[in-house]
Every structure is written in C-alpha cells, then in structure tokens.
Amino acid sequence: MSSKVPPIILNNGVEMPQLGFGVWQVPDKEAERAVATALDAGYRSIDTAAIYRNEKGTGKAVASSGLRREDVFVTTKVWNNEQGYDATLRAFDASLKKLRLDYVDLYLIHWPVPAQDTYVDTYRALEKLHADGRARAIGVSNFLTPHLRRLLDETSVVPAVNQIELHPHLQQHQSRAFHAEHGIATEAWSPLGQGKGLLEVPAVVAIARKHERTPAQVVLRWHLQLGNVVIPKSVTPSRIRENIDVFDFLLDDEDLAAISALDEDRRLGPDPAAFGAN
Ligand code: NAD
C-alpha cells in the first residue's frame, strides 16, 4: 500500500510524515513484526530509541520492507547515560549499526536530565552529525522551555522537533506556543494517553460515534488538526491499521473544543525537570 500520510516540513526543509509508528516497550523480536505490519499498512515513519532495545528489529523490518531508504523516516534517540559530546557520537554509531543504516532522518536527545548538565555538549554532537549528513534533522525530547532557551542561546542549529508527552489530558499549551514561535515542530508521545482512560471518556466516545470512527481515531485526528506530529503505538495489526486510517474525516470546531476542554495538565510519564537525576 502506498503512503497516505501527509508530511510536515521541518525548519530545515526536511519532510517528516505527520503520523508515524512508535515502538516503545516492544521487544526486539516483536518490533520486527510490528514495524513490518506498520510499513505494510502505509506508515513511513518509525520512532525508536537506543533505550527501547529494539533498533535491531526495527532496522531488520525496514531493510526487508522492499521500500527505498529515502521513503522511510527513521528516528532514534540518545539515552541519558550516553550524553556528552564523545559518548553521543559513539552512541550514534552504535544505533546506526543496529538499525543497519548509514544515516537517520531524525536524532533526538531523549531527556534533558538537567541535573547532569550535559545536554548542551550532547546537542553539539548532534550538530556535528547533522553537518556530516548522518542525521538529516536533529532535535530533542522532553525539553522544557528553559532547556530549549539554553540551546537557542548556546548552540547554532534550532532543534527541528521537540518530542513531548502530549494528549488531551496534557495539552502542553505553553510548550506548543514556544515551539511555534521558534519554528520547532511539536511531536506528541503517548498521543493516545497510552490507551488508558482517555479512550473511554464520554466526550471522546460521543464524537467517535458521531463520525462512525473509534475513540483512538478521534484523538489522533484532534492532534493532526492541531498540527502535532503523532507516533501512536500498537502491536495489534488491526489497531496499527486503524491508527493510520485517519485521513478521510475531519473533526468540526465543536468536536475540537470538546476535546480541548479535557485538559487536566496530568502527566502519565515523569517530570522532565527531575527525570534522570541520581
Ligand atoms: P500511545 O498513546 O501511543 O498508546 C499506546 C497504547 O494504546 C497501546 O499499547 C495500546 O494499549 C493502546 N492502543 C493503541 N492503539 C489503540 C487503538 N486503536 N484502540 C485502543 N487502544 C489502542 O502510547 P505510547 O506507546 O506511550 O507512545 C507512543 C510512542 O511515543 C512510543 O511508542 C514511543 O515511540 C514514543 N514515546 C516517547 C517517549 C519519550 O520520552 N520520548 C516516551 C514515551 C513514548
């Protein structure tokens, strides 16, 4: 099946599919199968990370997909204990090898770990990888505004992306506004709220019924219409297909407002200001 996901244009002109496939918590063997299913369903963007321990399976699925390298957008991330200029360059080489690639499309710093105070040096390594053509775009994940400000002040390349926890219960207004002001794309992790209570919220269920869609599809549509990049995860083939089948309907203003009213500023994951500190 050919891809039907529209791209967004990153701040360096690189195109990134607005919807991709996340593989957090998917064991390496299963990742190979899941990524193969996703590519077959039309996904053209895969989000992995060194710490997910499934770069090998991901790379294998990409290699055996029959797709041209330039038609798949691969993201991976450097883990906290490999931050620092030299360590990051080494970590990147190890990730590329596991992925069986000679470049990635997007390389991210996974968490800022401010207590460690290494993210600026780490980012300089990313700038080198970008300059060398080994990462087509570079960015960050879980960065709060002060961390982004520091990068903008002390480094040269504006991050293309900040991948943050974002779903209707945690809408991240302040970060999104900051990103928009500086040309940084907002990528939503746990876009479905990890499939927990969010998909049973009556307002979401009602909108799904109205459009004859599923709650997951409605939540993904909300993200897309806001302009977020999304990377829903599933290992269930029918759900993998369901989650990409979201480009032939539109939520109206009333639907969008009803979902936007669900914000509780509630994180499922850790607070980036503290995470990773010893
Ligand atoms: P998600 O919001 O994508 O939810 C995934 C879960 O929702 C699945 O495990 C399943 O239980 C359920 N689900 C999926 N599709 C469904 C459907 N159609 N109907 C009903 N239930 C469904 O959560 P996630 O996996 O935490 O996040 C997605 C991706 O974001 C990850 O795989 C990873 O790539 C990325 N991520 C990044 C970070 C980071 O720190 N950068 C952290 C967490 C996740």
PDB file of C-alpha atoms and ligand atoms in Angstrom:
ATOM      1  CA  MET A   1       0.000   0.000   0.000  1.00  0.00           C
ATOM      2  CA  SER A   2       1.321   3.443  -0.795  1.00  0.00           C
ATOM      3  CA  SER A   3       1.618   6.026   1.938  1.00  0.00           C
ATOM      4  CA  LYS A   4      -1.284   8.358   2.552  1.00  0.00           C
ATOM      5  CA  VAL A   5       0.210  10.332   5.424  1.00  0.00           C
ATOM      6  CA  PRO A   6       0.851  13.996   4.614  1.00  0.00           C
ATOM      7  CA  PRO A   7       4.223  15.447   5.628  1.00  0.00           C
ATOM      8  CA  ILE A   8       5.037  18.436   7.738  1.00  0.00           C
ATOM      9  CA  ILE A   9       8.042  20.499   6.699  1.00  0.00           C
ATOM     10  CA  LEU A  10      10.670  20.789   9.413  1.00  0.00           C
ATOM     11  CA  ASN A  11      12.585  24.039   9.954  1.00  0.00           C
ATOM     12  CA  ASN A  12      15.451  22.818   7.738  1.00  0.00           C
ATOM     13  CA  GLY A  13      13.162  21.873   4.849  1.00  0.00           C
ATOM     14  CA  VAL A  14      13.165  18.126   5.584  1.00  0.00           C
ATOM     15  CA  GLU A  15       9.760  16.477   5.220  1.00  0.00           C
ATOM     16  CA  MET A  16       8.513  14.333   8.099  1.00  0.00           C
ATOM     17  CA  PRO A  17       5.307  12.280   7.957  1.00  0.00           C
ATOM     18  CA  GLN A  18       2.824  13.819  10.381  1.00  0.00           C
ATOM     19  CA  LEU A  19       1.895  10.366  11.669  1.00  0.00           C
ATOM     20  CA  GLY A  20       4.384   7.650  12.469  1.00  0.00           C
ATOM     21  CA  PHE A  21       4.711   4.420  14.401  1.00  0.00           C
ATOM     22  CA  GLY A  22       6.142   4.270  17.940  1.00  0.00           C
ATOM     23  CA  VAL A  23       7.819   1.139  19.299  1.00  0.00           C
ATOM     24  CA  TRP A  24       8.414   1.875  22.996  1.00  0.00           C
ATOM     25  CA  GLN A  25       8.059  -1.280  25.146  1.00  0.00           C
ATOM     26  CA  VAL A  26       8.008  -3.545  22.096  1.00  0.00           C
ATOM     27  CA  PRO A  27      10.600  -6.323  22.469  1.00  0.00           C
ATOM     28  CA  ASP A  28      13.125  -6.532  19.639  1.00  0.00           C
ATOM     29  CA  LYS A  29      11.637  -9.643  18.006  1.00  0.00           C
ATOM     30  CA  GLU A  30       8.112  -8.340  18.168  1.00  0.00           C
ATOM     31  CA  ALA A  31       9.282  -4.940  16.904  1.00  0.00           C
ATOM     32  CA  GLU A  32      10.409  -6.527  13.662  1.00  0.00           C
ATOM     33  CA  ARG A  33       6.925  -7.929  13.104  1.00  0.00           C
ATOM     34  CA  ALA A  34       5.114  -4.803  14.260  1.00  0.00           C
ATOM     35  CA  VAL A  35       7.227  -2.451  12.143  1.00  0.00           C
ATOM     36  CA  ALA A  36       6.746  -4.715   9.123  1.00  0.00           C
ATOM     37  CA  THR A  37       2.981  -4.590   9.675  1.00  0.00           C
ATOM     38  CA  ALA A  38       3.113  -0.811  10.061  1.00  0.00           C
ATOM     39  CA  LEU A  39       5.141  -0.305   6.872  1.00  0.00           C
ATOM     40  CA  ASP A  40       2.741  -2.574   5.041  1.00  0.00           C
ATOM     41  CA  ALA A  41      -0.190  -0.514   6.363  1.00  0.00           C
ATOM     42  CA  GLY A  42       1.338   2.667   4.935  1.00  0.00           C
ATOM     43  CA  TYR A  43       3.331   4.114   7.850  1.00  0.00           C
ATOM     44  CA  ARG A  44       6.533   5.694   6.605  1.00  0.00           C
ATOM     45  CA  SER A  45       7.938   6.975   9.899  1.00  0.00           C
ATOM     46  CA  ILE A  46       9.226   4.871  12.782  1.00  0.00           C
ATOM     47  CA  ASP A  47      10.110   6.194  16.232  1.00  0.00           C
ATOM     48  CA  THR A  48      12.613   4.121  18.192  1.00  0.00           C
ATOM     49  CA  ALA A  49      15.364   4.884  20.740  1.00  0.00           C
ATOM     50  CA  ALA A  50      18.543   3.238  21.977  1.00  0.00           C
ATOM     51  CA  ILE A  51      16.882   2.558  25.340  1.00  0.00           C
ATOM     52  CA  TYR A  52      13.966   0.714  23.692  1.00  0.00           C
ATOM     53  CA  ARG A  53      16.430  -2.050  22.763  1.00  0.00           C
ATOM     54  CA  ASN A  54      14.603  -2.687  19.522  1.00  0.00           C
ATOM     55  CA  GLU A  55      16.699  -0.821  16.984  1.00  0.00           C
ATOM     56  CA  LYS A  56      17.834  -4.168  15.531  1.00  0.00           C
ATOM     57  CA  GLY A  57      14.312  -5.436  14.947  1.00  0.00           C
ATOM     58  CA  THR A  58      13.284  -2.066  13.585  1.00  0.00           C
ATOM     59  CA  GLY A  59      16.240  -1.989  11.197  1.00  0.00           C
ATOM     60  CA  LYS A  60      15.558  -5.514  10.033  1.00  0.00           C
ATOM     61  CA  ALA A  61      11.947  -4.679   9.209  1.00  0.00           C
ATOM     62  CA  VAL A  62      12.969  -1.535   7.315  1.00  0.00           C
ATOM     63  CA  ALA A  63      15.643  -3.436   5.385  1.00  0.00           C
ATOM     64  CA  SER A  64      13.300  -6.220   4.350  1.00  0.00           C
ATOM     65  CA  SER A  65      10.333  -3.981   3.550  1.00  0.00           C
ATOM     66  CA  GLY A  66      11.326  -3.508  -0.064  1.00  0.00           C
ATOM     67  CA  LEU A  67      10.903   0.241   0.409  1.00  0.00           C
ATOM     68  CA  ARG A  68      13.543   2.671  -0.752  1.00  0.00           C
ATOM     69  CA  ARG A  69      15.594   4.097   2.092  1.00  0.00           C
ATOM     70  CA  GLU A  70      14.525   7.633   1.216  1.00  0.00           C
ATOM     71  CA  ASP A  71      10.877   6.666   1.584  1.00  0.00           C
ATOM     72  CA  VAL A  72      11.157   5.740   5.265  1.00  0.00           C
ATOM     73  CA  PHE A  73      11.740   8.304   8.014  1.00  0.00           C
ATOM     74  CA  VAL A  74      13.630   6.788  10.946  1.00  0.00           C
ATOM     75  CA  THR A  75      14.000   8.497  14.322  1.00  0.00           C
ATOM     76  CA  THR A  76      16.178   7.307  17.177  1.00  0.00           C
ATOM     77  CA  LYS A  77      17.394   8.895  20.409  1.00  0.00           C
ATOM     78  CA  VAL A  78      20.475   9.060  22.595  1.00  0.00           C
ATOM     79  CA  TRP A  79      19.929   7.776  26.132  1.00  0.00           C
ATOM     80  CA  ASN A  80      20.761   9.698  29.297  1.00  0.00           C
ATOM     81  CA  ASN A  81      23.899   7.782  30.272  1.00  0.00           C
ATOM     82  CA  GLU A  82      25.410   8.326  26.828  1.00  0.00           C
ATOM     83  CA  GLN A  83      25.101  12.084  26.864  1.00  0.00           C
ATOM     84  CA  GLY A  84      28.217  14.227  26.394  1.00  0.00           C
ATOM     85  CA  TYR A  85      29.987  15.048  23.124  1.00  0.00           C
ATOM     86  CA  ASP A  86      32.139  11.949  22.576  1.00  0.00           C
ATOM     87  CA  ALA A  87      29.790   9.475  24.209  1.00  0.00           C
ATOM     88  CA  THR A  88      26.937  10.670  21.997  1.00  0.00           C
ATOM     89  CA  LEU A  89      28.983  10.255  18.824  1.00  0.00           C
ATOM     90  CA  ARG A  90      29.730   6.685  19.922  1.00  0.00           C
ATOM     91  CA  ALA A  91      26.104   6.020  20.839  1.00  0.00           C
ATOM     92  CA  PHE A  92      25.026   7.282  17.430  1.00  0.00           C
ATOM     93  CA  ASP A  93      27.416   4.886  15.658  1.00  0.00           C
ATOM     94  CA  ALA A  94      26.044   2.003  17.716  1.00  0.00           C
ATOM     95  CA  SER A  95      22.449   2.964  16.895  1.00  0.00           C
ATOM     96  CA  LEU A  96      23.179   3.237  13.172  1.00  0.00           C
ATOM     97  CA  LYS A  97      24.796  -0.169  13.172  1.00  0.00           C
ATOM     98  CA  LYS A  98      21.821  -1.785  14.883  1.00  0.00           C
ATOM     99  CA  LEU A  99      19.462  -0.011  12.525  1.00  0.00           C
ATOM    100  CA  ARG A 100      21.576  -1.141   9.527  1.00  0.00           C
ATOM    101  CA  LEU A 101      21.511   2.426   8.231  1.00  0.00           C
ATOM    102  CA  ASP A 102      24.112   4.939   7.171  1.00  0.00           C
ATOM    103  CA  TYR A 103      22.020   7.912   8.274  1.00  0.00           C
ATOM    104  CA  VAL A 104      18.939   8.593  10.369  1.00  0.00           C
ATOM    105  CA  ASP A 105      16.249  11.064   9.488  1.00  0.00           C
ATOM    106  CA  LEU A 106      15.946  12.466  12.985  1.00  0.00           C
ATOM    107  CA  TYR A 107      18.209  12.106  16.016  1.00  0.00           C
ATOM    108  CA  LEU A 108      16.932  13.294  19.379  1.00  0.00           C
ATOM    109  CA  ILE A 109      18.275  13.822  22.880  1.00  0.00           C
ATOM    110  CA  HIS A 110      15.865  11.596  24.788  1.00  0.00           C
ATOM    111  CA  TRP A 111      15.658  13.591  28.065  1.00  0.00           C
ATOM    112  CA  PRO A 112      17.351  16.817  29.146  1.00  0.00           C
ATOM    113  CA  VAL A 113      18.497  15.428  32.543  1.00  0.00           C
ATOM    114  CA  PRO A 114      19.259  18.948  33.791  1.00  0.00           C
ATOM    115  CA  ALA A 115      20.954  17.613  36.933  1.00  0.00           C
ATOM    116  CA  GLN A 116      23.624  16.063  34.706  1.00  0.00           C
ATOM    117  CA  ASP A 117      24.140  19.313  32.789  1.00  0.00           C
ATOM    118  CA  THR A 118      25.375  17.621  29.624  1.00  0.00           C
ATOM    119  CA  TYR A 119      22.628  18.383  27.150  1.00  0.00           C
ATOM    120  CA  VAL A 120      24.414  21.349  25.526  1.00  0.00           C
ATOM    121  CA  ASP A 121      27.527  19.267  24.771  1.00  0.00           C
ATOM    122  CA  THR A 122      25.291  16.431  23.632  1.00  0.00           C
ATOM    123  CA  TYR A 123      23.480  18.771  21.290  1.00  0.00           C
ATOM    124  CA  ARG A 124      26.817  19.927  19.848  1.00  0.00           C
ATOM    125  CA  ALA A 125      27.482  16.294  18.928  1.00  0.00           C
ATOM    126  CA  LEU A 126      24.103  16.220  17.205  1.00  0.00           C
ATOM    127  CA  GLU A 127      25.084  19.369  15.305  1.00  0.00           C
ATOM    128  CA  LYS A 128      28.206  17.597  14.091  1.00  0.00           C
ATOM    129  CA  LEU A 129      26.198  14.548  12.990  1.00  0.00           C
ATOM    130  CA  HIS A 130      23.849  16.862  11.158  1.00  0.00           C
ATOM    131  CA  ALA A 131      26.728  18.764   9.494  1.00  0.00           C
ATOM    132  CA  ASP A 132      28.226  15.432   8.412  1.00  0.00           C
ATOM    133  CA  GLY A 133      24.936  14.401   6.800  1.00  0.00           C
ATOM    134  CA  ARG A 134      24.425  11.471   9.151  1.00  0.00           C
ATOM    135  CA  ALA A 135      21.293  12.908  10.753  1.00  0.00           C
ATOM    136  CA  ARG A 136      19.047  14.750   8.296  1.00  0.00           C
ATOM    137  CA  ALA A 137      17.416  16.571  11.181  1.00  0.00           C
ATOM    138  CA  ILE A 138      18.227  16.900  14.884  1.00  0.00           C
ATOM    139  CA  GLY A 139      16.109  17.739  17.853  1.00  0.00           C
ATOM    140  CA  VAL A 140      15.200  16.988  21.423  1.00  0.00           C
ATOM    141  CA  SER A 141      12.637  15.218  23.524  1.00  0.00           C
ATOM    142  CA  ASN A 142      11.115  16.117  26.859  1.00  0.00           C
ATOM    143  CA  PHE A 143      12.770  19.526  26.857  1.00  0.00           C
ATOM    144  CA  LEU A 144      11.066  22.203  28.927  1.00  0.00           C
ATOM    145  CA  THR A 145      11.154  25.821  27.807  1.00  0.00           C
ATOM    146  CA  PRO A 146      14.239  26.758  29.880  1.00  0.00           C
ATOM    147  CA  HIS A 147      16.183  23.864  28.344  1.00  0.00           C
ATOM    148  CA  LEU A 148      15.173  24.943  24.841  1.00  0.00           C
ATOM    149  CA  ARG A 149      16.074  28.547  25.577  1.00  0.00           C
ATOM    150  CA  ARG A 150      19.531  27.470  26.640  1.00  0.00           C
ATOM    151  CA  LEU A 151      20.052  25.531  23.404  1.00  0.00           C
ATOM    152  CA  LEU A 152      18.854  28.512  21.384  1.00  0.00           C
ATOM    153  CA  ASP A 153      21.325  30.735  23.250  1.00  0.00           C
ATOM    154  CA  GLU A 154      24.355  28.436  23.238  1.00  0.00           C
ATOM    155  CA  THR A 155      24.163  26.398  20.023  1.00  0.00           C
ATOM    156  CA  SER A 156      23.628  27.107  16.313  1.00  0.00           C
ATOM    157  CA  VAL A 157      21.032  24.737  14.899  1.00  0.00           C
ATOM    158  CA  VAL A 158      17.469  25.321  16.083  1.00  0.00           C
ATOM    159  CA  PRO A 159      16.040  21.912  17.064  1.00  0.00           C
ATOM    160  CA  ALA A 160      13.714  20.663  14.335  1.00  0.00           C
ATOM    161  CA  VAL A 161      11.484  18.826  16.803  1.00  0.00           C
ATOM    162  CA  ASN A 162      10.676  18.583  20.493  1.00  0.00           C
ATOM    163  CA  GLN A 163       9.011  15.250  21.205  1.00  0.00           C
ATOM    164  CA  ILE A 164       6.952  15.614  24.390  1.00  0.00           C
ATOM    165  CA  GLU A 165       4.192  13.852  26.268  1.00  0.00           C
ATOM    166  CA  LEU A 166       1.018  15.328  24.804  1.00  0.00           C
ATOM    167  CA  HIS A 167      -2.584  14.113  24.736  1.00  0.00           C
ATOM    168  CA  PRO A 168      -5.976  15.592  25.602  1.00  0.00           C
ATOM    169  CA  HIS A 169      -5.277  15.242  29.352  1.00  0.00           C
ATOM    170  CA  LEU A 170      -1.923  17.057  28.973  1.00  0.00           C
ATOM    171  CA  GLN A 171      -2.169  19.596  26.208  1.00  0.00           C
ATOM    172  CA  GLN A 172       1.101  21.457  26.747  1.00  0.00           C
ATOM    173  CA  HIS A 173      -0.136  24.902  25.679  1.00  0.00           C
ATOM    174  CA  GLN A 174       2.961  26.726  26.829  1.00  0.00           C
ATOM    175  CA  SER A 175       5.431  24.388  25.096  1.00  0.00           C
ATOM    176  CA  ARG A 176       3.392  24.361  21.902  1.00  0.00           C
ATOM    177  CA  ALA A 177       3.337  28.158  21.786  1.00  0.00           C
ATOM    178  CA  PHE A 178       7.095  28.326  22.384  1.00  0.00           C
ATOM    179  CA  HIS A 179       7.729  25.763  19.657  1.00  0.00           C
ATOM    180  CA  ALA A 180       5.523  27.642  17.195  1.00  0.00           C
ATOM    181  CA  GLU A 181       7.334  30.883  17.943  1.00  0.00           C
ATOM    182  CA  HIS A 182      10.732  29.304  17.222  1.00  0.00           C
ATOM    183  CA  GLY A 183       9.894  27.012  14.300  1.00  0.00           C
ATOM    184  CA  ILE A 184      10.202  23.794  16.321  1.00  0.00           C
ATOM    185  CA  ALA A 185       7.750  21.026  15.413  1.00  0.00           C
ATOM    186  CA  THR A 186       5.760  19.555  18.297  1.00  0.00           C
ATOM    187  CA  GLU A 187       5.765  15.760  18.285  1.00  0.00           C
ATOM    188  CA  ALA A 188       3.334  14.082  20.678  1.00  0.00           C
ATOM    189  CA  TRP A 189       4.403  10.976  22.571  1.00  0.00           C
ATOM    190  CA  SER A 190       1.729   8.847  24.198  1.00  0.00           C
ATOM    191  CA  PRO A 191      -0.709  10.584  21.838  1.00  0.00           C
ATOM    192  CA  LEU A 192      -3.456   8.155  22.877  1.00  0.00           C
ATOM    193  CA  GLY A 193      -2.724   8.629  26.562  1.00  0.00           C
ATOM    194  CA  GLN A 194      -1.284   5.098  26.479  1.00  0.00           C
ATOM    195  CA  GLY A 195      -4.769   3.777  25.674  1.00  0.00           C
ATOM    196  CA  LYS A 196      -5.805   4.164  29.286  1.00  0.00           C
ATOM    197  CA  GLY A 197      -8.887   6.102  30.475  1.00  0.00           C
ATOM    198  CA  LEU A 198      -8.746   8.666  27.684  1.00  0.00           C
ATOM    199  CA  LEU A 199     -10.350   6.406  25.087  1.00  0.00           C
ATOM    200  CA  GLU A 200     -13.353   5.838  27.372  1.00  0.00           C
ATOM    201  CA  VAL A 201     -14.001   9.489  28.167  1.00  0.00           C
ATOM    202  CA  PRO A 202     -17.696  10.123  27.270  1.00  0.00           C
ATOM    203  CA  ALA A 203     -16.933  13.229  25.177  1.00  0.00           C
ATOM    204  CA  VAL A 204     -14.421  11.276  23.068  1.00  0.00           C
ATOM    205  CA  VAL A 205     -16.753   8.301  22.728  1.00  0.00           C
ATOM    206  CA  ALA A 206     -19.618  10.586  21.652  1.00  0.00           C
ATOM    207  CA  ILE A 207     -17.514  12.267  18.949  1.00  0.00           C
ATOM    208  CA  ALA A 208     -16.368   8.854  17.739  1.00  0.00           C
ATOM    209  CA  ARG A 209     -19.976   7.720  17.466  1.00  0.00           C
ATOM    210  CA  LYS A 210     -20.941  10.875  15.594  1.00  0.00           C
ATOM    211  CA  HIS A 211     -18.243  10.261  12.948  1.00  0.00           C
ATOM    212  CA  GLU A 212     -18.601   6.469  12.968  1.00  0.00           C
ATOM    213  CA  ARG A 213     -14.959   6.210  13.976  1.00  0.00           C
ATOM    214  CA  THR A 214     -13.135   4.838  17.012  1.00  0.00           C
ATOM    215  CA  PRO A 215     -12.070   6.921  20.028  1.00  0.00           C
ATOM    216  CA  ALA A 216      -8.406   6.364  19.096  1.00  0.00           C
ATOM    217  CA  GLN A 217      -9.037   7.737  15.601  1.00  0.00           C
ATOM    218  CA  VAL A 218     -10.794  10.781  17.036  1.00  0.00           C
ATOM    219  CA  VAL A 219      -7.911  11.543  19.412  1.00  0.00           C
ATOM    220  CA  LEU A 220      -5.379  11.170  16.588  1.00  0.00           C
ATOM    221  CA  ARG A 221      -7.463  13.474  14.382  1.00  0.00           C
ATOM    222  CA  TRP A 222      -7.507  16.076  17.171  1.00  0.00           C
ATOM    223  CA  HIS A 223      -3.692  16.011  17.258  1.00  0.00           C
ATOM    224  CA  LEU A 224      -3.367  16.228  13.481  1.00  0.00           C
ATOM    225  CA  GLN A 225      -5.771  19.161  13.230  1.00  0.00           C
ATOM    226  CA  LEU A 226      -3.777  20.954  15.939  1.00  0.00           C
ATOM    227  CA  GLY A 227      -0.630  20.463  13.848  1.00  0.00           C
ATOM    228  CA  ASN A 228       1.108  17.926  16.097  1.00  0.00           C
ATOM    229  CA  VAL A 229       3.216  15.076  14.772  1.00  0.00           C
ATOM    230  CA  VAL A 230       1.912  11.814  16.308  1.00  0.00           C
ATOM    231  CA  ILE A 231       3.506   8.407  16.823  1.00  0.00           C
ATOM    232  CA  PRO A 232       0.845   6.049  18.195  1.00  0.00           C
ATOM    233  CA  LYS A 233       1.990   2.596  19.214  1.00  0.00           C
ATOM    234  CA  SER A 234       0.248  -0.743  18.927  1.00  0.00           C
ATOM    235  CA  VAL A 235       1.363  -4.297  18.324  1.00  0.00           C
ATOM    236  CA  THR A 236      -2.111  -5.398  17.242  1.00  0.00           C
ATOM    237  CA  PRO A 237      -2.341  -5.435  13.423  1.00  0.00           C
ATOM    238  CA  SER A 238      -5.958  -4.232  13.309  1.00  0.00           C
ATOM    239  CA  ARG A 239      -5.132  -1.299  15.600  1.00  0.00           C
ATOM    240  CA  ILE A 240      -1.967  -0.499  13.655  1.00  0.00           C
ATOM    241  CA  ARG A 241      -4.177  -0.138  10.572  1.00  0.00           C
ATOM    242  CA  GLU A 242      -6.927   1.681  12.476  1.00  0.00           C
ATOM    243  CA  ASN A 243      -4.487   4.297  13.770  1.00  0.00           C
ATOM    244  CA  ILE A 244      -3.345   5.330  10.297  1.00  0.00           C
ATOM    245  CA  ASP A 245      -6.847   5.343   8.838  1.00  0.00           C
ATOM    246  CA  VAL A 246      -7.454   8.926   9.928  1.00  0.00           C
ATOM    247  CA  PHE A 247      -7.016  10.987   6.788  1.00  0.00           C
ATOM    248  CA  ASP A 248     -10.511  10.866   5.355  1.00  0.00           C
ATOM    249  CA  PHE A 249     -12.564  12.656   8.001  1.00  0.00           C
ATOM    250  CA  LEU A 250     -12.452  15.961   9.845  1.00  0.00           C
ATOM    251  CA  LEU A 251     -13.426  16.991  13.342  1.00  0.00           C
ATOM    252  CA  ASP A 252     -15.506  20.174  13.384  1.00  0.00           C
ATOM    253  CA  ASP A 253     -14.889  23.139  15.674  1.00  0.00           C
ATOM    254  CA  GLU A 254     -17.325  21.825  18.249  1.00  0.00           C
ATOM    255  CA  ASP A 255     -15.533  18.440  18.395  1.00  0.00           C
ATOM    256  CA  LEU A 256     -12.146  20.117  18.720  1.00  0.00           C
ATOM    257  CA  ALA A 257     -13.417  22.356  21.508  1.00  0.00           C
ATOM    258  CA  ALA A 258     -14.946  19.419  23.385  1.00  0.00           C
ATOM    259  CA  ILE A 259     -11.611  17.558  23.324  1.00  0.00           C
ATOM    260  CA  SER A 260      -9.647  20.673  24.196  1.00  0.00           C
ATOM    261  CA  ALA A 261     -11.877  21.002  27.274  1.00  0.00           C
ATOM    262  CA  LEU A 262     -10.411  17.738  28.625  1.00  0.00           C
ATOM    263  CA  ASP A 263      -7.059  19.217  29.616  1.00  0.00           C
ATOM    264  CA  GLU A 264      -6.107  18.280  33.183  1.00  0.00           C
ATOM    265  CA  ASP A 265      -2.399  19.087  32.958  1.00  0.00           C
ATOM    266  CA  ARG A 266      -1.866  15.486  34.032  1.00  0.00           C
ATOM    267  CA  ARG A 267       1.316  13.606  33.123  1.00  0.00           C
ATOM    268  CA  LEU A 268       1.479   9.843  32.663  1.00  0.00           C
ATOM    269  CA  GLY A 269       5.261   9.932  32.435  1.00  0.00           C
ATOM    270  CA  PRO A 270       7.946  11.569  34.563  1.00  0.00           C
ATOM    271  CA  ASP A 271       8.574  15.261  35.058  1.00  0.00           C
ATOM    272  CA  PRO A 272      11.429  16.253  32.700  1.00  0.00           C
ATOM    273  CA  ALA A 273      12.794  18.720  35.254  1.00  0.00           C
ATOM    274  CA  ALA A 274      13.669  15.826  37.565  1.00  0.00           C
ATOM    275  CA  PHE A 275      13.887  12.680  35.431  1.00  0.00           C
ATOM    276  CA  GLY A 276      17.275  11.009  35.203  1.00  0.00           C
ATOM    277  CA  ALA A 277      18.756  12.728  38.230  1.00  0.00           C
ATOM    278  CA  ASN A 278      20.677  10.394  40.516  1.00  0.00           C
TER     279      ASN A 278
HETATM  280  P1  NAD B   1       0.193   5.619  22.994  1.00  0.00           P
HETATM  281  O1  NAD B   1      -0.529   6.811  23.489  1.00  0.00           O
HETATM  282  O2  NAD B   1       0.562   5.510  21.581  1.00  0.00           O
HETATM  283  O3  NAD B   1      -0.676   4.366  23.432  1.00  0.00           O
HETATM  284  C1  NAD B   1      -0.312   3.062  23.092  1.00  0.00           C
HETATM  285  C2  NAD B   1      -1.269   2.068  23.737  1.00  0.00           C
HETATM  286  O4  NAD B   1      -2.607   2.439  23.447  1.00  0.00           O
HETATM  287  C3  NAD B   1      -1.093   0.676  23.189  1.00  0.00           C
HETATM  288  O5  NAD B   1      -0.126  -0.023  23.911  1.00  0.00           O
HETATM  289  C4  NAD B   1      -2.477   0.080  23.334  1.00  0.00           C
HETATM  290  O6  NAD B   1      -2.652  -0.386  24.636  1.00  0.00           O
HETATM  291  C5  NAD B   1      -3.367   1.273  23.138  1.00  0.00           C
HETATM  292  N1  NAD B   1      -3.874   1.444  21.766  1.00  0.00           N
HETATM  293  C6  NAD B   1      -3.144   1.717  20.635  1.00  0.00           C
HETATM  294  N2  NAD B   1      -3.973   1.833  19.584  1.00  0.00           N
HETATM  295  C7  NAD B   1      -5.224   1.646  20.030  1.00  0.00           C
HETATM  296  C8  NAD B   1      -6.489   1.631  19.408  1.00  0.00           C
HETATM  297  N3  NAD B   1      -6.630   1.878  18.113  1.00  0.00           N
HETATM  298  N4  NAD B   1      -7.570   1.394  20.188  1.00  0.00           N
HETATM  299  C9  NAD B   1      -7.452   1.165  21.515  1.00  0.00           C
HETATM  300  N5  NAD B   1      -6.283   1.163  22.163  1.00  0.00           N
HETATM  301  C10 NAD B   1      -5.173   1.397  21.427  1.00  0.00           C
HETATM  302  O7  NAD B   1       1.436   5.446  23.980  1.00  0.00           O
HETATM  303  P2  NAD B   1       2.997   5.214  23.933  1.00  0.00           P
HETATM  304  O8  NAD B   1       3.380   3.940  23.344  1.00  0.00           O
HETATM  305  O9  NAD B   1       3.441   5.543  25.301  1.00  0.00           O
HETATM  306  O10 NAD B   1       3.529   6.387  22.980  1.00  0.00           O
HETATM  307  C11 NAD B   1       3.698   6.238  21.595  1.00  0.00           C
HETATM  308  C12 NAD B   1       5.145   6.335  21.207  1.00  0.00           C
HETATM  309  O11 NAD B   1       5.720   7.549  21.685  1.00  0.00           O
HETATM  310  C13 NAD B   1       6.044   5.265  21.847  1.00  0.00           C
HETATM  311  O12 NAD B   1       5.888   4.014  21.268  1.00  0.00           O
HETATM  312  C14 NAD B   1       7.389   5.876  21.647  1.00  0.00           C
HETATM  313  O13 NAD B   1       7.809   5.706  20.308  1.00  0.00           O
HETATM  314  C15 NAD B   1       7.102   7.345  21.937  1.00  0.00           C
HETATM  315  N6  NAD B   1       7.412   7.699  23.339  1.00  0.00           N
HETATM  316  C16 NAD B   1       8.443   8.542  23.559  1.00  0.00           C
HETATM  317  C17 NAD B   1       8.782   8.910  24.850  1.00  0.00           C
HETATM  318  C18 NAD B   1       9.914   9.865  25.069  1.00  0.00           C
HETATM  319  O14 NAD B   1      10.350  10.027  26.210  1.00  0.00           O
HETATM  320  N7  NAD B   1      10.408  10.493  24.039  1.00  0.00           N
HETATM  321  C19 NAD B   1       8.082   8.398  25.947  1.00  0.00           C
HETATM  322  C20 NAD B   1       7.024   7.530  25.699  1.00  0.00           C
HETATM  323  C21 NAD B   1       6.680   7.193  24.391  1.00  0.00           C
END
